[in-house]
PDB file of C-alpha atoms in Angstrom:
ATOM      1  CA  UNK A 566     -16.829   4.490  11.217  1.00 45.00           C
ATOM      2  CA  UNK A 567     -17.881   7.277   9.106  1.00 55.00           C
ATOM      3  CA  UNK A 568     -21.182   8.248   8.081  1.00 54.00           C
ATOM      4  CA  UNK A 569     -21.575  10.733   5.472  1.00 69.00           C
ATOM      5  CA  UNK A 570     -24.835  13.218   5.648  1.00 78.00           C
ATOM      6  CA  UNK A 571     -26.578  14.066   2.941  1.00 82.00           C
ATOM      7  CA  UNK A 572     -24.997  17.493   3.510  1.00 85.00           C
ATOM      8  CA  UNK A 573     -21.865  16.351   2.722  1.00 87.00           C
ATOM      9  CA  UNK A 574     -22.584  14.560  -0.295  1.00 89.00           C
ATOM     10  CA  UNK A 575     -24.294  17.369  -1.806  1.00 91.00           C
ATOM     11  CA  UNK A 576     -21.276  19.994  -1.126  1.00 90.00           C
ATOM     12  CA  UNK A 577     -19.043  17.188  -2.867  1.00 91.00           C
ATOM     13  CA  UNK A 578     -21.592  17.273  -5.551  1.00 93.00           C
ATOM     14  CA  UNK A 579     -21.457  20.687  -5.813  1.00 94.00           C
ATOM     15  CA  UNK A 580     -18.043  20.614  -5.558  1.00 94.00           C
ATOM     16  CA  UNK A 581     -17.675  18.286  -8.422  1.00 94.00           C
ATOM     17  CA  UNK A 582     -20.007  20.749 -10.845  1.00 96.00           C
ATOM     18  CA  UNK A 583     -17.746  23.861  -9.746  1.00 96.00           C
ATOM     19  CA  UNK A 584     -14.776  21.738 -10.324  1.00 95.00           C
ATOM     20  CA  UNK A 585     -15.845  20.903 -14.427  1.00 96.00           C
ATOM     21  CA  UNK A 586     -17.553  24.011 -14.602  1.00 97.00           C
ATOM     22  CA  UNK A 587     -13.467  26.159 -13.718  1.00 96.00           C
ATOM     23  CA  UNK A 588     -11.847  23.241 -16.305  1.00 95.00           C
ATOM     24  CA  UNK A 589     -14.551  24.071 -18.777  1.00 96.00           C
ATOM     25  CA  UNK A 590     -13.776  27.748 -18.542  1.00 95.00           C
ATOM     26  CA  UNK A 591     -10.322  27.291 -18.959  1.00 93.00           C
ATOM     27  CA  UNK A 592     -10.574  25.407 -22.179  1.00 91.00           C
ATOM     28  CA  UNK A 593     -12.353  27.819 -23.375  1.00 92.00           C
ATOM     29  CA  UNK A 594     -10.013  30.704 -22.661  1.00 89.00           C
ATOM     30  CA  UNK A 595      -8.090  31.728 -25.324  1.00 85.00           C
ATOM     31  CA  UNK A 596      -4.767  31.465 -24.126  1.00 78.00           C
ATOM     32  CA  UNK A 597      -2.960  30.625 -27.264  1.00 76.00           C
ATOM     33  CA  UNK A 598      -4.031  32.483 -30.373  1.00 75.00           C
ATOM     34  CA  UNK A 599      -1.763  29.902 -32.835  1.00 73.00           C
ATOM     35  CA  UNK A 600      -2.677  26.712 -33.209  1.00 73.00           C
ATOM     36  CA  UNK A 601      -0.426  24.153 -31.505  1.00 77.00           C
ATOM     37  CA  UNK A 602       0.598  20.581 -32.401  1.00 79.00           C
ATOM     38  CA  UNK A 603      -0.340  18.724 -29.284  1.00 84.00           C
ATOM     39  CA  UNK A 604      -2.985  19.291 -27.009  1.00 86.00           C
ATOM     40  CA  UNK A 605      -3.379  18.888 -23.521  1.00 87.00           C
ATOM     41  CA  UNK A 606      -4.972  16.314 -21.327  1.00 93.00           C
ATOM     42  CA  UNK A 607      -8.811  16.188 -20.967  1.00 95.00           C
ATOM     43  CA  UNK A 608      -9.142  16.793 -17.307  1.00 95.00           C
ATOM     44  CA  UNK A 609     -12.715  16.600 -17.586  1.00 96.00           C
ATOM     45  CA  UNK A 610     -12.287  12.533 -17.973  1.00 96.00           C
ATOM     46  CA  UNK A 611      -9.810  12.227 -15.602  1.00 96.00           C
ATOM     47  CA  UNK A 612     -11.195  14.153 -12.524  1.00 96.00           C
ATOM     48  CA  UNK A 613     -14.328  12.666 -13.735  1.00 96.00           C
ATOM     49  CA  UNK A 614     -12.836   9.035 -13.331  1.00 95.00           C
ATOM     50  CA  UNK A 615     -11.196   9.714 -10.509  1.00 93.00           C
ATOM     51  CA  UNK A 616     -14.074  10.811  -8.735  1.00 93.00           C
ATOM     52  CA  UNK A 617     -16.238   7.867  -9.511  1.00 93.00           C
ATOM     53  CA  UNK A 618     -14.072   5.736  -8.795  1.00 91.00           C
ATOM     54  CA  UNK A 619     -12.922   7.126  -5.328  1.00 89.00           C
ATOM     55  CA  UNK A 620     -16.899   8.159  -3.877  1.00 88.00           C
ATOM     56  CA  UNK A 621     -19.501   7.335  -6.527  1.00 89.00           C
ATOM     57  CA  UNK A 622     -21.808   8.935  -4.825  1.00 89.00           C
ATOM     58  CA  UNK A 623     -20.401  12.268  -4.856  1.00 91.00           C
ATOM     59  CA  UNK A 624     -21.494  11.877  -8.708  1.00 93.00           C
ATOM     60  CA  UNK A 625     -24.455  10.294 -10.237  1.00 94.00           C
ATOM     61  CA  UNK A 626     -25.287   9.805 -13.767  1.00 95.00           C
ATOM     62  CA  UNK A 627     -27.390  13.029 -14.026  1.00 96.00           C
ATOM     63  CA  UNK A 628     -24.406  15.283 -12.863  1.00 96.00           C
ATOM     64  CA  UNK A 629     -22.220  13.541 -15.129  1.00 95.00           C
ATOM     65  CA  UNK A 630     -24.180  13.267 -17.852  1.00 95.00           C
ATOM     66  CA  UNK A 631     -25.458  17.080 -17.467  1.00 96.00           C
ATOM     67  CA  UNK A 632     -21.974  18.527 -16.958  1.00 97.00           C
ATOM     68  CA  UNK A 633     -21.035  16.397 -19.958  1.00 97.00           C
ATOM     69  CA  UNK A 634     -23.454  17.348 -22.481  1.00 97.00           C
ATOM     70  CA  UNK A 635     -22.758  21.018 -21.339  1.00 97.00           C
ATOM     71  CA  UNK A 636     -19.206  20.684 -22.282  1.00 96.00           C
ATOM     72  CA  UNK A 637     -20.393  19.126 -25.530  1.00 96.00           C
ATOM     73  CA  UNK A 638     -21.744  22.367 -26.131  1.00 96.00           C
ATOM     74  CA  UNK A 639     -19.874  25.002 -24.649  1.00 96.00           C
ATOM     75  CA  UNK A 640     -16.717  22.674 -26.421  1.00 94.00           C
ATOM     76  CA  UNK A 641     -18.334  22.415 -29.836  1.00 92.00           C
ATOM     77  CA  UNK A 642     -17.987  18.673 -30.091  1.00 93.00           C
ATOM     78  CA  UNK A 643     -21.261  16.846 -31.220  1.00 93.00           C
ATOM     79  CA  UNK A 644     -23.707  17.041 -28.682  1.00 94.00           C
ATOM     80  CA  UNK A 645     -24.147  14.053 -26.944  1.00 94.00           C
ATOM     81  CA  UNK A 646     -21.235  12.011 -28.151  1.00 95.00           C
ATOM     82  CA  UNK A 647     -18.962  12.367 -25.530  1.00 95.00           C
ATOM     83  CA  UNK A 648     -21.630  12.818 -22.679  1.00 96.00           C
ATOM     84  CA  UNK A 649     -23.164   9.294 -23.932  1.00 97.00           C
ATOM     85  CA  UNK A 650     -19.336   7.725 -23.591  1.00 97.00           C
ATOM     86  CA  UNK A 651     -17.702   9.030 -20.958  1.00 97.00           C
ATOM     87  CA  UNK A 652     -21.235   7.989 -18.853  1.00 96.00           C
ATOM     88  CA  UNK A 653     -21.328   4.470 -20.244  1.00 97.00           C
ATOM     89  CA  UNK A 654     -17.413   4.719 -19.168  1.00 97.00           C
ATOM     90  CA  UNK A 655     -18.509   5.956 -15.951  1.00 95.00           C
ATOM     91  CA  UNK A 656     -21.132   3.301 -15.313  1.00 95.00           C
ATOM     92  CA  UNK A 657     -18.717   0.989 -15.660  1.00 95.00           C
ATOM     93  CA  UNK A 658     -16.094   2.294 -13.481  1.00 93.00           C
ATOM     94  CA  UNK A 659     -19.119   2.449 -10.989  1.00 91.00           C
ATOM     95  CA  UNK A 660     -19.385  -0.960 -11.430  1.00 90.00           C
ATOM     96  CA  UNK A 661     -15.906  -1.499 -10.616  1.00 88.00           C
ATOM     97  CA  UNK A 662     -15.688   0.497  -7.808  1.00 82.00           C
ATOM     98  CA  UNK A 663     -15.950  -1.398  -4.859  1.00 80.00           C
ATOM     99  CA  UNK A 664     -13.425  -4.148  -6.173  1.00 81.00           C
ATOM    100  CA  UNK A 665     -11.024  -0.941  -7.022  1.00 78.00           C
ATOM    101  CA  UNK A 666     -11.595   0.264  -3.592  1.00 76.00           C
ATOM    102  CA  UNK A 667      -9.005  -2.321  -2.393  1.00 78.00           C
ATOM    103  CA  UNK A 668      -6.789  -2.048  -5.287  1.00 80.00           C
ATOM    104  CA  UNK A 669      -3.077  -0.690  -5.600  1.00 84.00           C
ATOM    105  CA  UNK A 670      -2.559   2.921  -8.036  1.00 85.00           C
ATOM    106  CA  UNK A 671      -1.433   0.690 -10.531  1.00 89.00           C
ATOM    107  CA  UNK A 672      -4.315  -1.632 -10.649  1.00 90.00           C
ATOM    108  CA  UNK A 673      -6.292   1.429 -10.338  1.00 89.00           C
ATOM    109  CA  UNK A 674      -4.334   3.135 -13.372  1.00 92.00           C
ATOM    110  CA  UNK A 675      -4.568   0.121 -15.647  1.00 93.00           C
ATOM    111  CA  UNK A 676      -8.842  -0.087 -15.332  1.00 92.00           C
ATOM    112  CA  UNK A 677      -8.835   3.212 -15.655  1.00 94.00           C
ATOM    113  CA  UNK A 678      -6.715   3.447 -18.689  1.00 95.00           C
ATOM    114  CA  UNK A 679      -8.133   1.472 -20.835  1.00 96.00           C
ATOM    115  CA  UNK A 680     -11.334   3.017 -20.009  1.00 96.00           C
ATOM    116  CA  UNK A 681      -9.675   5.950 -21.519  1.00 97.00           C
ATOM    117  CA  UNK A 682      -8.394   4.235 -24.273  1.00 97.00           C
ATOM    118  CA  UNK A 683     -11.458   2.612 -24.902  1.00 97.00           C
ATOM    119  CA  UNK A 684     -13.608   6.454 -25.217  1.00 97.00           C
ATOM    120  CA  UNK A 685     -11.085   7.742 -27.398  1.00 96.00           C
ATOM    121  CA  UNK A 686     -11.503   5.194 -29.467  1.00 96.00           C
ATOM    122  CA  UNK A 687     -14.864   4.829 -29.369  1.00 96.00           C
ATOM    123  CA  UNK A 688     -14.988   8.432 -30.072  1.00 96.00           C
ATOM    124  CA  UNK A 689     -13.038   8.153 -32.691  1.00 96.00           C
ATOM    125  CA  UNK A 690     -15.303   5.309 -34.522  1.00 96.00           C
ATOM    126  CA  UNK A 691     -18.458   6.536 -34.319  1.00 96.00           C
ATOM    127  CA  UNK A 692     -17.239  10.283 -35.804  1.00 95.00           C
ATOM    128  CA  UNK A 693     -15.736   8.170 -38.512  1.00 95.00           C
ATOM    129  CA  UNK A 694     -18.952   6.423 -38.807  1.00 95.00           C
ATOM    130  CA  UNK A 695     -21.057   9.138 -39.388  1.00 93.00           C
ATOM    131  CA  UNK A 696     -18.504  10.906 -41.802  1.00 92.00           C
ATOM    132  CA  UNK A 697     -18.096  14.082 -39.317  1.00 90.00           C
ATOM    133  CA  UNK A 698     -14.853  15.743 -39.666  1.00 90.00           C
ATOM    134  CA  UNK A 699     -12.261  14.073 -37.081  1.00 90.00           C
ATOM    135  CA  UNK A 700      -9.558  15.596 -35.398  1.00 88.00           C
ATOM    136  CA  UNK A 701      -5.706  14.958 -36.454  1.00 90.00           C
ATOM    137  CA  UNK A 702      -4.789  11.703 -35.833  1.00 92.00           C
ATOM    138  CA  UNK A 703      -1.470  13.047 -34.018  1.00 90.00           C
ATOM    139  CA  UNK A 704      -3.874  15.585 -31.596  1.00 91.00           C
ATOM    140  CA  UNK A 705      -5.978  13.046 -30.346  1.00 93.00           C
ATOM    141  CA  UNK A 706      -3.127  10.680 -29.814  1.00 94.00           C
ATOM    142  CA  UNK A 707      -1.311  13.717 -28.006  1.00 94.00           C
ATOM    143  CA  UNK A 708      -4.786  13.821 -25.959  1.00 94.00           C
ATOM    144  CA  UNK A 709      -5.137  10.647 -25.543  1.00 96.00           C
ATOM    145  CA  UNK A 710      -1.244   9.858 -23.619  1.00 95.00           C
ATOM    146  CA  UNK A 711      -1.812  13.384 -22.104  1.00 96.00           C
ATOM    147  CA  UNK A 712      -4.322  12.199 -20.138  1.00 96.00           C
ATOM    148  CA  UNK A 713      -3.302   8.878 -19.383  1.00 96.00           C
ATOM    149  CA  UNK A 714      -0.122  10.546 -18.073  1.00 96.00           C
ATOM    150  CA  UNK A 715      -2.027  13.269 -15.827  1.00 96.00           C
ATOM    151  CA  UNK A 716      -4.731  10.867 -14.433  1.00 95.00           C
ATOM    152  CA  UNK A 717      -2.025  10.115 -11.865  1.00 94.00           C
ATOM    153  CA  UNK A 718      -2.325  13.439 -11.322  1.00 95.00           C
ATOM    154  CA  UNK A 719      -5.583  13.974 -10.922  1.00 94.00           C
ATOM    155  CA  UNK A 720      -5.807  11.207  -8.139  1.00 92.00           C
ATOM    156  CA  UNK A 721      -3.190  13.197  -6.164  1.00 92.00           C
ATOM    157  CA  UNK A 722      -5.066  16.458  -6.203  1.00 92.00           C
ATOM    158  CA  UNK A 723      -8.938  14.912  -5.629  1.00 91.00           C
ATOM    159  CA  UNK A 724      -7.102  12.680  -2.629  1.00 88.00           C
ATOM    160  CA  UNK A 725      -4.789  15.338  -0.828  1.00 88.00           C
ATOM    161  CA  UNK A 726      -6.320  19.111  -1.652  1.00 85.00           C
ATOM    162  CA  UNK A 727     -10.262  18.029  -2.418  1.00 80.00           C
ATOM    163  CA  UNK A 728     -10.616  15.081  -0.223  1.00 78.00           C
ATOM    164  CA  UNK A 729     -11.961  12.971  -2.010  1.00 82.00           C
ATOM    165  CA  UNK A 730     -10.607   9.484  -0.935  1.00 77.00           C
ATOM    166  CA  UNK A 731     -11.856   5.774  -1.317  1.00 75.00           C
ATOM    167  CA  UNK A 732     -13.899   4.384   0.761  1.00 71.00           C
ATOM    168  CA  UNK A 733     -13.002   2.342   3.433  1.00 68.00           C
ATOM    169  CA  UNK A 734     -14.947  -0.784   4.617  1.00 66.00           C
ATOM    170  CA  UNK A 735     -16.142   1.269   7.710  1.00 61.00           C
ATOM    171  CA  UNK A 736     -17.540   4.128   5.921  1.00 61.00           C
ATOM    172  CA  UNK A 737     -21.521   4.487   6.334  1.00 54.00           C
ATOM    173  CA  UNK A 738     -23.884   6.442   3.992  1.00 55.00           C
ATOM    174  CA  UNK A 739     -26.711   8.378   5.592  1.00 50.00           C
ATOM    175  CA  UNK A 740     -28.931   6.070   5.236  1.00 52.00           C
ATOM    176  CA  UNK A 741     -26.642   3.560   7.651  1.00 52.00           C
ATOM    177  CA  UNK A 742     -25.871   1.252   4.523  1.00 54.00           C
ATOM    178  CA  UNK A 743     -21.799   0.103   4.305  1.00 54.00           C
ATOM    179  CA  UNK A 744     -20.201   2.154   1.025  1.00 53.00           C
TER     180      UNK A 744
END
């Protein structure tokens, strides 16, 4: 049995925000001065998956939603847009958790993925929608398999150098409830 202090959830927490907050940075560096024709995964969604659905309760709607809406506007997307969908997306993994607790990667991948699949298109949509301008269909495509392709990834690195695993049926939060 483990029980997990409140300690320890709040230096995941933390974790978590220091985690968006170096990815966040590094999209905003400009490394490449031309512009390219792909782009890279959004590691914001997958760590942010990955996370939820390994220890909710290292991140709760505020933190996402927060950390979201700040990359709405640090990113210069339309605030609120993504934040709104990747928490609904969230919540739902949330949801799912506990039944993807005993799941296989693959199982894992697949209710993930179209979770992915469904934001970008739901992205996509309501930018269409309003008439904003939308990014090249080919970029958000290259996005879009990017990140479906690193998400594996992502697991790997939140399970073996963060620590962030799934709960087993013995795990106890501080409060003496099972997780």
């Amino acid at each position: 049995m483990t029980d997990i202090g409140p300690s320890r959830i709040w230096a995941r927490r933390v974790s978590f925000a220091a985690l968006v907050l170096l990815v966040i940075f590094f999209n905003l560096l400009p490394l490449q001065t031309l512009p390219r024709s792909w782009a890279g995964p959004d590691l914001l969604m997958a760590f942010a998956f990955a996370w939820v659905v390994r220890r909710p309760e290292f991140v709760p709607p505020l933190l996402l939603g927060g950390l979201f809406l700040l990359a709405d506007l640090l990113l210069q997307r339309p605030p609120g847009l993504w934040a709104l969908l990747m928490l609904l997306a969230c919540e739902r993994l949330r949801g799912q958790s506990r039944s993807l607790r005993d799941a296989t990667l693959t199982t894992e991948f697949l209710g993930v993925g179209s979770m992915i699949i469904l934001v970008s298109l739901g992205y996509r949509f309501v930018l269409a929608l309003f008439m904003l301008d939308l990014p090249p269909l080919g970029l958000a495509l290259s996005q879009l398999g990017m990140t479906l392709v690193f998400y594996p990834l992502t697991v790997f690195l939140t399970h073996a150098l963060l620590g962030v695993r799934k709960a087993t049926p013995g795990d106890y939060d501080s409060k003496g409830q099972a997780l």
